Short mmCIF file of C-alpha atoms and ligand atoms in Angstrom, two decimals:
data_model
loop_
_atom_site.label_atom_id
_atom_site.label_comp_id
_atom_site.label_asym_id
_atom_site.label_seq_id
_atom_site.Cartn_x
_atom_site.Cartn_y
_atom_site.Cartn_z
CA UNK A 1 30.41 -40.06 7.05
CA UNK A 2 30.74 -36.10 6.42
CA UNK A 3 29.16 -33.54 8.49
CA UNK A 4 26.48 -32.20 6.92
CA UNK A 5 23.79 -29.41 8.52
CA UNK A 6 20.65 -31.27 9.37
CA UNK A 7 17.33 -30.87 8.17
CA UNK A 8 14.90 -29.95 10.66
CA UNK A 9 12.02 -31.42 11.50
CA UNK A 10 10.13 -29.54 13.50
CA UNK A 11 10.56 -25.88 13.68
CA UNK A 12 8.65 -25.93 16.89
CA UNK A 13 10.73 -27.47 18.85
CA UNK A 14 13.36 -25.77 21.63
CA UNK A 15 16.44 -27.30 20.08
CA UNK A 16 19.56 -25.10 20.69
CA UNK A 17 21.36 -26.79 18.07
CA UNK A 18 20.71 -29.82 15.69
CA UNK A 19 23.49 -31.69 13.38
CA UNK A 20 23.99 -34.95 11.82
CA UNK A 21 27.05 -36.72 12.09
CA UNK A 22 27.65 -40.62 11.03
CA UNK A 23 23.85 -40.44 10.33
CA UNK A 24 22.69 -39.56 13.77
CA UNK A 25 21.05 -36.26 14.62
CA UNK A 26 22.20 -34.71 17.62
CA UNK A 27 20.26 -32.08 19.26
CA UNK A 28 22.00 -30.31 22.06
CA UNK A 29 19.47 -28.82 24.47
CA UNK A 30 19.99 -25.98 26.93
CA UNK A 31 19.48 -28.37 29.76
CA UNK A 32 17.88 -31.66 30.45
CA UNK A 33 14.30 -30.38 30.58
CA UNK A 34 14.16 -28.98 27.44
CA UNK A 35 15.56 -32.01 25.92
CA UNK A 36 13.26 -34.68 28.19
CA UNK A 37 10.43 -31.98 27.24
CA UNK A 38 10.81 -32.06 22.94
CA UNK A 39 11.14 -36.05 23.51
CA UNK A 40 7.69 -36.31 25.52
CA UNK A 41 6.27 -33.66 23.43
CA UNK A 42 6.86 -36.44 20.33
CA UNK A 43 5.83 -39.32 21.81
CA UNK A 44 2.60 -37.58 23.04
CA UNK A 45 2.25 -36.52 19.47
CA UNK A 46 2.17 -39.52 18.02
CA UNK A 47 0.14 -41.12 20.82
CA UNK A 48 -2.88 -38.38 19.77
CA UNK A 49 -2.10 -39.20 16.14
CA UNK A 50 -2.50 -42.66 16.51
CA UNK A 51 -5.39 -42.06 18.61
CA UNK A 52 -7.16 -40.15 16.06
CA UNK A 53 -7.19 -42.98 13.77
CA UNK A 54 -8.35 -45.65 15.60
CA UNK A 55 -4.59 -46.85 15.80
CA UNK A 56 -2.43 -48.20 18.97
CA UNK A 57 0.88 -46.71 19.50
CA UNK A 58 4.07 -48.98 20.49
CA UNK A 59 6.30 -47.27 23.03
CA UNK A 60 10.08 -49.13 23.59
CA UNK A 61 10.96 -47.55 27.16
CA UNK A 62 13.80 -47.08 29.02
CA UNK A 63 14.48 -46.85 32.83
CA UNK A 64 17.30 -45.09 34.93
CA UNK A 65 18.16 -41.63 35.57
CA UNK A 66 17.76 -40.55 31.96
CA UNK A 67 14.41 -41.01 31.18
CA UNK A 68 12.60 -39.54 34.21
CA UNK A 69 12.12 -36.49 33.37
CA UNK A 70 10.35 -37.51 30.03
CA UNK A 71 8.08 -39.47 32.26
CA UNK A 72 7.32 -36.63 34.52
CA UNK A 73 6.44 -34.71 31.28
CA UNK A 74 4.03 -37.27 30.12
CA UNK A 75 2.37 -37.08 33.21
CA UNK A 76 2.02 -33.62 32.86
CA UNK A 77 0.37 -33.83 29.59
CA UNK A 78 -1.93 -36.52 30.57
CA UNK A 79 -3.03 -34.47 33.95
CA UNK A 80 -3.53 -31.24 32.95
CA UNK A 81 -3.60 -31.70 28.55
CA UNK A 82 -6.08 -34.74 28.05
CA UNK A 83 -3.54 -36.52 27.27
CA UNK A 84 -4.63 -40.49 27.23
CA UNK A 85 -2.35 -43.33 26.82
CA UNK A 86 -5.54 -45.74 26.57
CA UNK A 87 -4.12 -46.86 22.77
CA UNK A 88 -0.80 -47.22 24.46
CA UNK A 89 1.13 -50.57 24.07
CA UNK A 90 4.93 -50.49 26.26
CA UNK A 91 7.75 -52.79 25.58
CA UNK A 92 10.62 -52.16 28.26
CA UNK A 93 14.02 -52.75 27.07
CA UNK A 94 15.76 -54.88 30.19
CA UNK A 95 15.06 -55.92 33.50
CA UNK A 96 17.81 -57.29 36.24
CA UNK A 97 18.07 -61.59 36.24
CA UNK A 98 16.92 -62.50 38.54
CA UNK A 99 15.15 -60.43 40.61
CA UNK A 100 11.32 -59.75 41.96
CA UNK A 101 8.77 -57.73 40.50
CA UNK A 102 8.51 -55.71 43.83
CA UNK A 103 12.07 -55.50 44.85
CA UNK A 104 12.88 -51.76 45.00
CA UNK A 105 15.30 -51.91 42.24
CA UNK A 106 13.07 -54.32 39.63
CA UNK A 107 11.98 -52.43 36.95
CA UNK A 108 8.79 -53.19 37.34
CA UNK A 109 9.00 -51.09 40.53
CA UNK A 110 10.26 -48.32 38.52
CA UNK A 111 7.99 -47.95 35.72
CA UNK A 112 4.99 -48.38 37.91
CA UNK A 113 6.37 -45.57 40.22
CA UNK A 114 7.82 -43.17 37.51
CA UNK A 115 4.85 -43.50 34.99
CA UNK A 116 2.23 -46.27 34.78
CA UNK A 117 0.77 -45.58 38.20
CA UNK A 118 -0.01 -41.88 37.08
CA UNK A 119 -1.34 -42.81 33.77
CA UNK A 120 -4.44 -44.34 32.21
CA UNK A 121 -2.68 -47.03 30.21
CA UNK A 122 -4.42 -50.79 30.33
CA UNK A 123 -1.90 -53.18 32.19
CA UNK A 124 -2.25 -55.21 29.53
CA UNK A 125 -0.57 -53.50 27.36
CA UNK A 126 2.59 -53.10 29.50
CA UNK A 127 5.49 -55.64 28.91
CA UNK A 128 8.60 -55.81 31.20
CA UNK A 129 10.86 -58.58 30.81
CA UNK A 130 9.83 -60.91 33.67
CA UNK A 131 13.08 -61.50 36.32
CA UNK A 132 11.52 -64.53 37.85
CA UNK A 133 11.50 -66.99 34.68
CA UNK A 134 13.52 -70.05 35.25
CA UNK A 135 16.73 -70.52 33.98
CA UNK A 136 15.64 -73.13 32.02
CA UNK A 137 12.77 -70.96 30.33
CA UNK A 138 14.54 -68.20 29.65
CA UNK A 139 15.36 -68.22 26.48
CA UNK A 140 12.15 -69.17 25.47
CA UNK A 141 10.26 -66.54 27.59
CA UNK A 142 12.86 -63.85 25.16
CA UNK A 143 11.77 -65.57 21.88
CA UNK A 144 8.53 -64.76 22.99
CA UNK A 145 9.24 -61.00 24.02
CA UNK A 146 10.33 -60.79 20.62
CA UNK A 147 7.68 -62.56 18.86
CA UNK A 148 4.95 -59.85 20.66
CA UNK A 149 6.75 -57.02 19.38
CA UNK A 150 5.94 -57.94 15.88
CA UNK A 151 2.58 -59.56 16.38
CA UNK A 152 1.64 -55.78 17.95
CA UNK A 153 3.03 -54.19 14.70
CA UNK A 154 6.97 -52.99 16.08
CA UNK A 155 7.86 -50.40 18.33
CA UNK A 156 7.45 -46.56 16.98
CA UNK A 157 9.22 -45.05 19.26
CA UNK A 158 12.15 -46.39 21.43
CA UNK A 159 13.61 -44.41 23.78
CA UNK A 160 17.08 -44.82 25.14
CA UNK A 161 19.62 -43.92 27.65
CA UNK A 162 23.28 -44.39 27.56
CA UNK A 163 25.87 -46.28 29.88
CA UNK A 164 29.37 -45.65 30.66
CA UNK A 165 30.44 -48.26 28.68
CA UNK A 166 28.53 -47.49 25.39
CA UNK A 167 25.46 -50.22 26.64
CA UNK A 168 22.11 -49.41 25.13
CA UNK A 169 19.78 -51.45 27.05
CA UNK A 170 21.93 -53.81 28.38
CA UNK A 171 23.84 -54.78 25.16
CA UNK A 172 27.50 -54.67 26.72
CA UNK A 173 29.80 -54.01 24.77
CA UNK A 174 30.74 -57.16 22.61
CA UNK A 175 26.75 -57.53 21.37
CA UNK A 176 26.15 -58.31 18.06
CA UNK A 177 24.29 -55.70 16.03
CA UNK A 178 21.79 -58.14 14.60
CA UNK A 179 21.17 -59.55 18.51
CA UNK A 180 17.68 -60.28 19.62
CA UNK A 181 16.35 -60.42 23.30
CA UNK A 182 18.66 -62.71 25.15
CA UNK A 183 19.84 -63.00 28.84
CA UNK A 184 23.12 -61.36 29.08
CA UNK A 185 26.12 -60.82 31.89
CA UNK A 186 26.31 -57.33 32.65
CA UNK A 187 29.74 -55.55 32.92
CA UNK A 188 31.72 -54.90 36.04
CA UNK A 189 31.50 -50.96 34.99
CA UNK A 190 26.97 -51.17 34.87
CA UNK A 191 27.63 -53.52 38.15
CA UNK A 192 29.41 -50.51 39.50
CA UNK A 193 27.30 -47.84 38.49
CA UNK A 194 23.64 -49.83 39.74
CA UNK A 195 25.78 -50.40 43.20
CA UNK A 196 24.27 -47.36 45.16
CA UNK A 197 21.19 -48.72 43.92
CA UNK A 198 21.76 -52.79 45.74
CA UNK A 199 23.24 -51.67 48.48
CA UNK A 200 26.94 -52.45 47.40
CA UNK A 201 27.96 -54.44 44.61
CA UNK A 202 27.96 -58.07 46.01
CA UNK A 203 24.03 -57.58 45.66
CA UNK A 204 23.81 -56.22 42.22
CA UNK A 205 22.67 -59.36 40.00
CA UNK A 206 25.12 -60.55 37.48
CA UNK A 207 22.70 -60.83 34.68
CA UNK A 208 19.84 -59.21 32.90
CA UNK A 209 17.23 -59.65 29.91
CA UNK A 210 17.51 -57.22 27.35
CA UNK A 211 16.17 -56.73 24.31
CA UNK A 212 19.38 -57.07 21.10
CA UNK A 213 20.44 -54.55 19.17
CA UNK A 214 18.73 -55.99 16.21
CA UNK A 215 15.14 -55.26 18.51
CA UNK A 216 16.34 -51.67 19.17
CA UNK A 217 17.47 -51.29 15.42
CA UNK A 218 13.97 -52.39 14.06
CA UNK A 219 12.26 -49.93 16.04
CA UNK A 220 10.74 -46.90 13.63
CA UNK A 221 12.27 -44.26 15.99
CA UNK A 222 15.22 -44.28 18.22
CA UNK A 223 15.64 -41.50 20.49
CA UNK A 224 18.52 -41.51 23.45
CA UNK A 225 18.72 -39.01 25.89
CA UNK A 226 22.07 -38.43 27.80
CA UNK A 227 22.47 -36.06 30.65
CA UNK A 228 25.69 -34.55 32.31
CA UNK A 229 29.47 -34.31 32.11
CA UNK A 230 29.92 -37.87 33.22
CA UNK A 231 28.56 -39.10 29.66
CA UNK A 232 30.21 -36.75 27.40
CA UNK A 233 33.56 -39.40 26.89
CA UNK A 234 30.78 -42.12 25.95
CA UNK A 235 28.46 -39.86 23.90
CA UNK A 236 31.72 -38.59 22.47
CA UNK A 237 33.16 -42.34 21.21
CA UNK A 238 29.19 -43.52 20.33
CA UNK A 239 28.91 -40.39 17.78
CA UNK A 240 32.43 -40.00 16.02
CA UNK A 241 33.42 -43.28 16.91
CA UNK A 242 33.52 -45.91 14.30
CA UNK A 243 30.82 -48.62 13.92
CA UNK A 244 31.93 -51.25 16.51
CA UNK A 245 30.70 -54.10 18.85
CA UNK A 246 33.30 -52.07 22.02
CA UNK A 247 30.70 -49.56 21.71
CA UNK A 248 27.24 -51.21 20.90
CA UNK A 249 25.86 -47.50 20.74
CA UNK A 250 28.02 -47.24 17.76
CA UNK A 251 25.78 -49.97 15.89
CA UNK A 252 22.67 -46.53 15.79
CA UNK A 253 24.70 -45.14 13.33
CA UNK A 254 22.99 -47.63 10.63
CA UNK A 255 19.28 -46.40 11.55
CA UNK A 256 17.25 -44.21 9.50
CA UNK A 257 15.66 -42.12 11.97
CA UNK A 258 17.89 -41.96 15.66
CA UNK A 259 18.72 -38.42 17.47
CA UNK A 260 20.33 -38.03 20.58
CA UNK A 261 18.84 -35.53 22.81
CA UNK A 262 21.77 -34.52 25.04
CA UNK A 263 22.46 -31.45 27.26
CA UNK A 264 25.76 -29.18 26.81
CA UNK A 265 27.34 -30.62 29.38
CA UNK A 266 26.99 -34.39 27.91
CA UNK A 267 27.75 -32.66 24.30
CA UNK A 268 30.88 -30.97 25.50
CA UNK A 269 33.36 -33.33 23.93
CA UNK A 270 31.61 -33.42 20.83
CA UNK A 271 33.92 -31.40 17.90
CA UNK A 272 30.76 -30.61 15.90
CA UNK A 273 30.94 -27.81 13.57
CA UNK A 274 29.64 -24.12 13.85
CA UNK A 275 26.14 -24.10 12.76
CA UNK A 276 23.14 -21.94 12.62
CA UNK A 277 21.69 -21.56 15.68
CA UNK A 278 17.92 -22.70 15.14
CA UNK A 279 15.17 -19.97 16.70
CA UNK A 280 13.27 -21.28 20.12
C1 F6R B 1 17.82 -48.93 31.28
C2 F6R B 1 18.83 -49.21 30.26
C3 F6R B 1 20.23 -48.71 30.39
C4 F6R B 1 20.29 -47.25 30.85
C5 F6R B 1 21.74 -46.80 30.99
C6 F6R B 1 21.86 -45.40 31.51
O1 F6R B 1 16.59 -49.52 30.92
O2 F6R B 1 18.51 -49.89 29.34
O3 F6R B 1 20.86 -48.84 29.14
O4 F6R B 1 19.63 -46.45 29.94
O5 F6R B 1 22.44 -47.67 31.84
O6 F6R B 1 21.38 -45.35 32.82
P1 F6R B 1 21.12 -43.93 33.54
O7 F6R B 1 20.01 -43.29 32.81
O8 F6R B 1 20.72 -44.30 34.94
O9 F6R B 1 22.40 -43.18 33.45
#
């Protein structure tokens, strides 16, 4: 697909600059704030929105690195700008297979200690994909993940980060684009990489839940954030790269609304063109 300059959407927002290429829009940020900020600041938009009509909001979230600062932000609003996540329903993309709700890498851990724990959202409404299923359940425990996404009306906004080897939740490379929530293998690079995390790699589980690509393509929204030098090769291959299961990222190019928020140094190996520079 052509380069073309983007429309934007918001002229409010502190986007340094905004293109679309292969039918993502990429907004390069002056620095990971910024960028985690304009991605809170939407989600908290259309949280009051939906608020204001009587409506529940479906959030697809993330954990990791990447996302933290957009949980901070969210915090933020709901401390100190009324902001109340009340009509707030959370579908997380992945947790590690097997592992306990309380073990200090589950995500369950995380999202309780980067966001729910600060915020006024029901429990209810939370859904992380539960590591202590059986094997033998599995599969239908993920048919069921599924099925509540739709009964609650599909996610609005799913936010995403980025792995070294093109993963978005834990779709490894090789995922099909129309893939639903499955238990997967992860790769030996995401073993790697969540190593520091276990304790070495010999404790990093070999498998995960996810939600498919087809879950993450059906969402209404897809924003992914990606932060730092180290993800500029993958960012690189997911934007200009051609549509391909080697890079599951790739598969984003076929949504109708998806933006990468990145920061210069994660945009440095993109060749995108000169463009206006939009006002802050
Ligand atoms: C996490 C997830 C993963 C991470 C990715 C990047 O829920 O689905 O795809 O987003 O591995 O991780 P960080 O942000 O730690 O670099």
């Amino acid at each position: 697909m052509s380069i073309q300059p983007t429309e934007v959407r918001s002229n409010v927002r502190p986007s340094v600059r905004q293109w679309i290429r292969n039918g993502i829009e990429v907004g390069v940020f002056s620095d990971a704030d910024d960028a985690s900020r304009s991605a809170a600041n939407e989600i908290a938009t259309l949280i009051r929105q939906r608020a204001a009509e009587g409506q529940r909001c479906v959030l697809g979230l993330a954990t990791g690195s990447t996302p933290v600062r957009v949980y901070r932000e969210l915090i933020r609003l709901h401390r100190e700008e009324d902001l109340s996540m009340q009509n707030v329903v959370t579908f997380n993309l992945d947790e590690y297979f097997p592992i306990q709700p309380n073990a200090a890498q589950s995500y369950v851990r995380f999202m309780n200690e980067q966001l729910f724990d600060h915020v006024d959202i029901r429990r209810e409404n939370v859904h992380i994909p539960d590591g202590t299923v059986s094997i033998e359940s599995v599969s239908e425990y993920c048919h069921q993940y599924e099925s509540r996404i739709e009964q609650l009306g599909g996610i609005d906004i799913q936010l995403l980060g980025i792995g070294r080897t093109g993963h978005i939740g834990f779709n490894e490379p090789g995922s099909e684009q129309s893939s639903t929530t499955r238990l997967v293998r992860l790769s030996e690079i995401t073993r790697v990489d969540a190593a520091n995390d276990f304790g070495g790699i010999d404790n990093v589980p070999r498998m995960a839940i996810t939600m498919g690509v087809g879950t993450i393509l059906r969402s209404r929204r897809i924003r992914l954030l990606a932060f730092g030098e180290h993800k500029s090769a993958i960012v690189d291959r997911a934007v200009q790269g051609a549509i391909s299961h080697t890079v599951p990222a790739t598969y984003l190019h076929d949504h109708r609304n998806v933006e990468f928020l990145l920061d210069e140094p994660a945009a440095s190996m993109l060749t995108l063109p000169e463009t206006e520079t939009l006002a802050r």
